Amino acid sequence: MSASPSPLRPSPFTLPPHTRPPDSRPMSYPVASLTTLVMPHMQNVLGDLFGGHLMALVDQAAAVAAIRHAAGPAVTASIDRVDFRERIPVGALVTCTASVDYVGNSSMDISVEVYAERVSTGERRHTHTAHVVFVAIDEHGKPRRVPRLVAGTAEERERYARAEAHRRQHGRA
C-alpha cells in the first residue's frame, strides 16, 4: 500500500476559519528573540559554535518573527546573507533577535542580529548579522498576502528604507 501525498498538516499557527489578519502591523509587533546555551554537541572542530547550527538558530528566530507578522504559517525563501564576525565558544549564551524590516505582498525581509554572552562576566557582543526572506503560505502551501508594515519611529523608518534598498539591489522590488 503506497502513501498518497497529503495536504499540509493543520498548523497551530493557522487562523481560525473566516478570520483575517489585520491590514497592517507596527514594526515593533513581530520582533522575536531566541536564546540558547552553546553545548558541546553544537561545536565545530575548533570548539566553537558550528556555523550550520548558528544558521539553524537564525532561521528559527526569523521564522518566529515571520509567523507573528503573517499571523500564520511562513516558510524560508532565502537566507541571502550571513556575516560571521567572530567565533562563539562552547558555554556562551547565544541570542538571536529577529525583526521584520520590510514586506512585499507575501514576502517578509527579516534581519537577525546574533549576540554572544559570556555567562561568567555578563559581557555581551554582537557577533553575527543575517538577512532572511520568508513567504507567508495558505493552507494549500501557496503564497498569501501579509499585513503591511508600519514604521513608527525614526529608527524603524531607517530600517525599512535600508531593507527596501536591499530588495531593489537584489532585484526583488
mmCIF file of C-alpha atoms in Angstrom:
data_model
loop_
_atom_site.group_PDB
_atom_site.id
_atom_site.type_symbol
_atom_site.label_atom_id
_atom_site.label_comp_id
_atom_site.label_asym_id
_atom_site.label_seq_id
_atom_site.Cartn_x
_atom_site.Cartn_y
_atom_site.Cartn_z
ATOM 1 C CA MET A 1 0.000 0.000 0.000
ATOM 2 C CA SER A 2 1.567 3.285 -1.044
ATOM 3 C CA ALA A 3 1.055 6.560 0.717
ATOM 4 C CA SER A 4 -0.600 9.255 -1.325
ATOM 5 C CA PRO A 5 0.509 12.859 -0.981
ATOM 6 C CA SER A 6 -1.362 14.594 1.795
ATOM 7 C CA PRO A 7 -2.271 18.271 2.083
ATOM 8 C CA LEU A 8 -0.360 20.403 4.530
ATOM 9 C CA ARG A 9 -0.923 19.370 8.112
ATOM 10 C CA PRO A 10 -3.011 21.837 10.111
ATOM 11 C CA SER A 11 -0.715 24.270 11.837
ATOM 12 C CA PRO A 12 -1.207 25.617 15.340
ATOM 13 C CA PHE A 13 -0.364 28.977 13.753
ATOM 14 C CA THR A 14 -3.263 28.898 11.299
ATOM 15 C CA LEU A 15 -6.009 31.436 11.885
ATOM 16 C CA PRO A 16 -9.482 30.082 12.674
ATOM 17 C CA PRO A 17 -11.749 29.857 9.594
ATOM 18 C CA HIS A 18 -13.122 33.179 8.353
ATOM 19 C CA THR A 19 -10.618 35.141 10.457
ATOM 20 C CA ARG A 20 -8.344 37.601 8.699
ATOM 21 C CA PRO A 21 -5.087 39.040 9.931
ATOM 22 C CA PRO A 22 -5.064 42.810 10.365
ATOM 23 C CA ASP A 23 -4.376 45.040 7.341
ATOM 24 C CA SER A 24 -1.191 46.328 8.966
ATOM 25 C CA ARG A 25 1.077 45.777 11.941
ATOM 26 C CA PRO A 26 3.643 48.046 13.616
ATOM 27 C CA MET A 27 7.299 47.039 13.163
ATOM 28 C CA SER A 28 7.553 46.529 16.920
ATOM 29 C CA TYR A 29 4.976 43.694 16.877
ATOM 30 C CA PRO A 30 6.772 40.783 15.176
ATOM 31 C CA VAL A 31 10.147 41.058 16.944
ATOM 32 C CA ALA A 32 11.399 37.668 18.135
ATOM 33 C CA SER A 33 14.252 36.660 20.398
ATOM 34 C CA LEU A 34 15.688 33.181 20.840
ATOM 35 C CA THR A 35 18.358 32.389 23.449
ATOM 36 C CA THR A 36 20.244 29.133 23.840
ATOM 37 C CA LEU A 37 23.341 27.828 25.568
ATOM 38 C CA VAL A 38 26.094 26.592 23.244
ATOM 39 C CA MET A 39 26.539 22.945 24.235
ATOM 40 C CA PRO A 40 29.408 20.584 23.315
ATOM 41 C CA HIS A 41 27.313 18.768 20.672
ATOM 42 C CA MET A 42 26.947 22.109 18.826
ATOM 43 C CA GLN A 43 30.684 22.683 18.322
ATOM 44 C CA ASN A 44 32.860 22.598 15.239
ATOM 45 C CA VAL A 45 36.366 21.097 15.092
ATOM 46 C CA LEU A 46 37.792 24.253 16.708
ATOM 47 C CA GLY A 47 35.493 24.036 19.741
ATOM 48 C CA ASP A 48 33.256 26.920 18.711
ATOM 49 C CA LEU A 49 29.609 27.059 17.631
ATOM 50 C CA PHE A 50 29.262 25.259 14.280
ATOM 51 C CA GLY A 51 28.187 27.713 11.543
ATOM 52 C CA GLY A 52 25.396 25.407 10.339
ATOM 53 C CA HIS A 53 23.955 25.287 13.840
ATOM 54 C CA LEU A 54 24.086 29.065 14.055
ATOM 55 C CA MET A 55 22.221 29.301 10.734
ATOM 56 C CA ALA A 56 19.510 26.995 12.115
ATOM 57 C CA LEU A 57 19.116 29.298 15.148
ATOM 58 C CA VAL A 58 18.957 32.341 12.849
ATOM 59 C CA ASP A 59 16.295 30.616 10.720
ATOM 60 C CA GLN A 60 14.237 29.722 13.807
ATOM 61 C CA ALA A 61 14.277 33.268 15.178
ATOM 62 C CA ALA A 62 13.364 34.652 11.743
ATOM 63 C CA ALA A 63 10.544 32.096 11.467
ATOM 64 C CA VAL A 64 9.001 33.275 14.745
ATOM 65 C CA ALA A 65 9.069 36.914 13.591
ATOM 66 C CA ALA A 66 7.581 35.960 10.191
ATOM 67 C CA ILE A 67 4.836 33.775 11.686
ATOM 68 C CA ARG A 68 3.933 36.529 14.157
ATOM 69 C CA HIS A 69 3.730 39.154 11.441
ATOM 70 C CA ALA A 70 1.808 36.949 8.995
ATOM 71 C CA ALA A 71 -0.494 35.565 11.718
ATOM 72 C CA GLY A 72 0.049 32.126 10.228
ATOM 73 C CA PRO A 73 2.478 29.772 8.523
ATOM 74 C CA ALA A 74 5.528 31.142 6.732
ATOM 75 C CA VAL A 75 8.490 29.393 5.143
ATOM 76 C CA THR A 76 12.094 30.339 4.419
ATOM 77 C CA ALA A 77 12.516 31.668 0.876
ATOM 78 C CA SER A 78 16.182 32.607 1.185
ATOM 79 C CA ILE A 79 18.995 33.248 3.579
ATOM 80 C CA ASP A 80 20.819 35.621 1.324
ATOM 81 C CA ARG A 81 23.378 36.943 3.725
ATOM 82 C CA VAL A 82 25.095 35.841 6.934
ATOM 83 C CA ASP A 83 28.024 37.844 8.197
ATOM 84 C CA PHE A 84 30.229 35.771 10.513
ATOM 85 C CA ARG A 85 32.140 38.351 12.535
ATOM 86 C CA GLU A 86 33.615 36.330 15.375
ATOM 87 C CA ARG A 87 33.679 32.905 16.947
ATOM 88 C CA ILE A 88 31.259 31.851 19.678
ATOM 89 C CA PRO A 89 32.726 29.409 22.205
ATOM 90 C CA VAL A 90 31.015 26.441 23.819
ATOM 91 C CA GLY A 91 29.422 27.621 27.064
ATOM 92 C CA ALA A 92 28.344 31.008 25.737
ATOM 93 C CA LEU A 93 24.742 32.130 25.648
ATOM 94 C CA VAL A 94 23.638 32.956 22.116
ATOM 95 C CA THR A 95 20.699 35.272 21.484
ATOM 96 C CA CYS A 96 19.221 35.736 18.008
ATOM 97 C CA THR A 97 16.956 38.778 17.710
ATOM 98 C CA ALA A 98 14.836 38.915 14.561
ATOM 99 C CA SER A 99 12.819 41.827 13.222
ATOM 100 C CA VAL A 100 10.667 42.222 10.138
ATOM 101 C CA ASP A 101 12.118 45.180 8.230
ATOM 102 C CA TYR A 102 10.091 45.177 5.002
ATOM 103 C CA VAL A 103 7.152 43.314 3.471
ATOM 104 C CA GLY A 104 6.020 42.720 -0.087
ATOM 105 C CA ASN A 105 2.744 41.029 -0.969
ATOM 106 C CA SER A 106 3.544 37.699 0.650
ATOM 107 C CA SER A 107 7.245 38.011 1.491
ATOM 108 C CA MET A 108 8.931 39.447 4.554
ATOM 109 C CA ASP A 109 12.533 40.679 4.797
ATOM 110 C CA ILE A 110 13.881 39.890 8.231
ATOM 111 C CA SER A 111 17.138 40.918 9.840
ATOM 112 C CA VAL A 112 18.625 38.787 12.592
ATOM 113 C CA GLU A 113 21.288 40.040 14.944
ATOM 114 C CA VAL A 114 23.239 37.470 16.922
ATOM 115 C CA TYR A 115 24.780 38.220 20.301
ATOM 116 C CA ALA A 116 27.118 36.035 22.350
ATOM 117 C CA GLU A 117 27.269 36.430 26.107
ATOM 118 C CA ARG A 118 29.997 35.194 28.398
ATOM 119 C CA VAL A 119 27.956 33.989 31.365
ATOM 120 C CA SER A 120 30.714 34.428 33.953
ATOM 121 C CA THR A 121 31.190 38.156 33.236
ATOM 122 C CA GLY A 122 27.946 39.196 31.542
ATOM 123 C CA GLU A 123 29.979 40.543 28.591
ATOM 124 C CA ARG A 124 27.726 40.617 25.529
ATOM 125 C CA ARG A 125 28.996 41.055 21.948
ATOM 126 C CA HIS A 126 27.267 41.437 18.584
ATOM 127 C CA THR A 127 28.851 38.522 16.707
ATOM 128 C CA HIS A 128 26.781 37.916 13.566
ATOM 129 C CA THR A 129 24.166 39.515 11.338
ATOM 130 C CA ALA A 130 21.876 37.769 8.856
ATOM 131 C CA HIS A 131 19.253 38.713 6.269
ATOM 132 C CA VAL A 132 16.447 36.204 5.696
ATOM 133 C CA VAL A 133 13.365 36.279 3.465
ATOM 134 C CA PHE A 134 10.210 34.381 4.433
ATOM 135 C CA VAL A 135 6.981 33.877 2.486
ATOM 136 C CA ALA A 136 3.586 33.501 4.139
ATOM 137 C CA ILE A 137 1.638 30.499 2.883
ATOM 138 C CA ASP A 138 -2.008 29.443 2.983
ATOM 139 C CA GLU A 139 -3.468 26.038 3.845
ATOM 140 C CA HIS A 140 -2.548 24.790 0.354
ATOM 141 C CA GLY A 141 1.076 25.892 0.579
ATOM 142 C CA LYS A 142 0.533 28.839 -1.782
ATOM 143 C CA PRO A 143 1.798 32.369 -1.044
ATOM 144 C CA ARG A 144 -0.712 34.597 0.721
ATOM 145 C CA ARG A 145 -0.848 38.315 1.450
ATOM 146 C CA VAL A 146 0.705 39.594 4.665
ATOM 147 C CA PRO A 147 -0.202 42.725 6.643
ATOM 148 C CA ARG A 148 1.532 45.973 5.634
ATOM 149 C CA LEU A 149 4.381 47.051 7.887
ATOM 150 C CA VAL A 150 4.077 50.366 9.704
ATOM 151 C CA ALA A 151 7.318 52.100 10.692
ATOM 152 C CA GLY A 152 6.584 54.381 13.637
ATOM 153 C CA THR A 153 9.970 55.639 14.822
ATOM 154 C CA ALA A 154 12.897 57.235 13.002
ATOM 155 C CA GLU A 155 14.961 54.074 13.584
ATOM 156 C CA GLU A 156 12.162 51.909 12.120
ATOM 157 C CA ARG A 157 11.838 54.175 9.068
ATOM 158 C CA GLU A 158 15.610 53.870 8.557
ATOM 159 C CA ARG A 159 15.444 50.037 8.821
ATOM 160 C CA TYR A 160 12.539 49.986 6.362
ATOM 161 C CA ALA A 161 14.424 52.187 3.864
ATOM 162 C CA ARG A 162 17.566 50.011 4.152
ATOM 163 C CA ALA A 163 15.530 46.837 3.559
ATOM 164 C CA GLU A 164 13.704 48.415 0.618
ATOM 165 C CA ALA A 165 17.057 49.426 -0.937
ATOM 166 C CA HIS A 166 18.416 45.896 -0.316
ATOM 167 C CA ARG A 167 15.410 44.471 -2.191
ATOM 168 C CA ARG A 168 15.951 46.795 -5.161
ATOM 169 C CA GLN A 169 19.659 45.967 -5.223
ATOM 170 C CA HIS A 170 18.836 42.237 -5.388
ATOM 171 C CA GLY A 171 16.079 42.641 -7.998
ATOM 172 C CA ARG A 172 13.187 41.802 -5.694
ATOM 173 C CA ALA A 173 11.403 45.164 -5.523
#
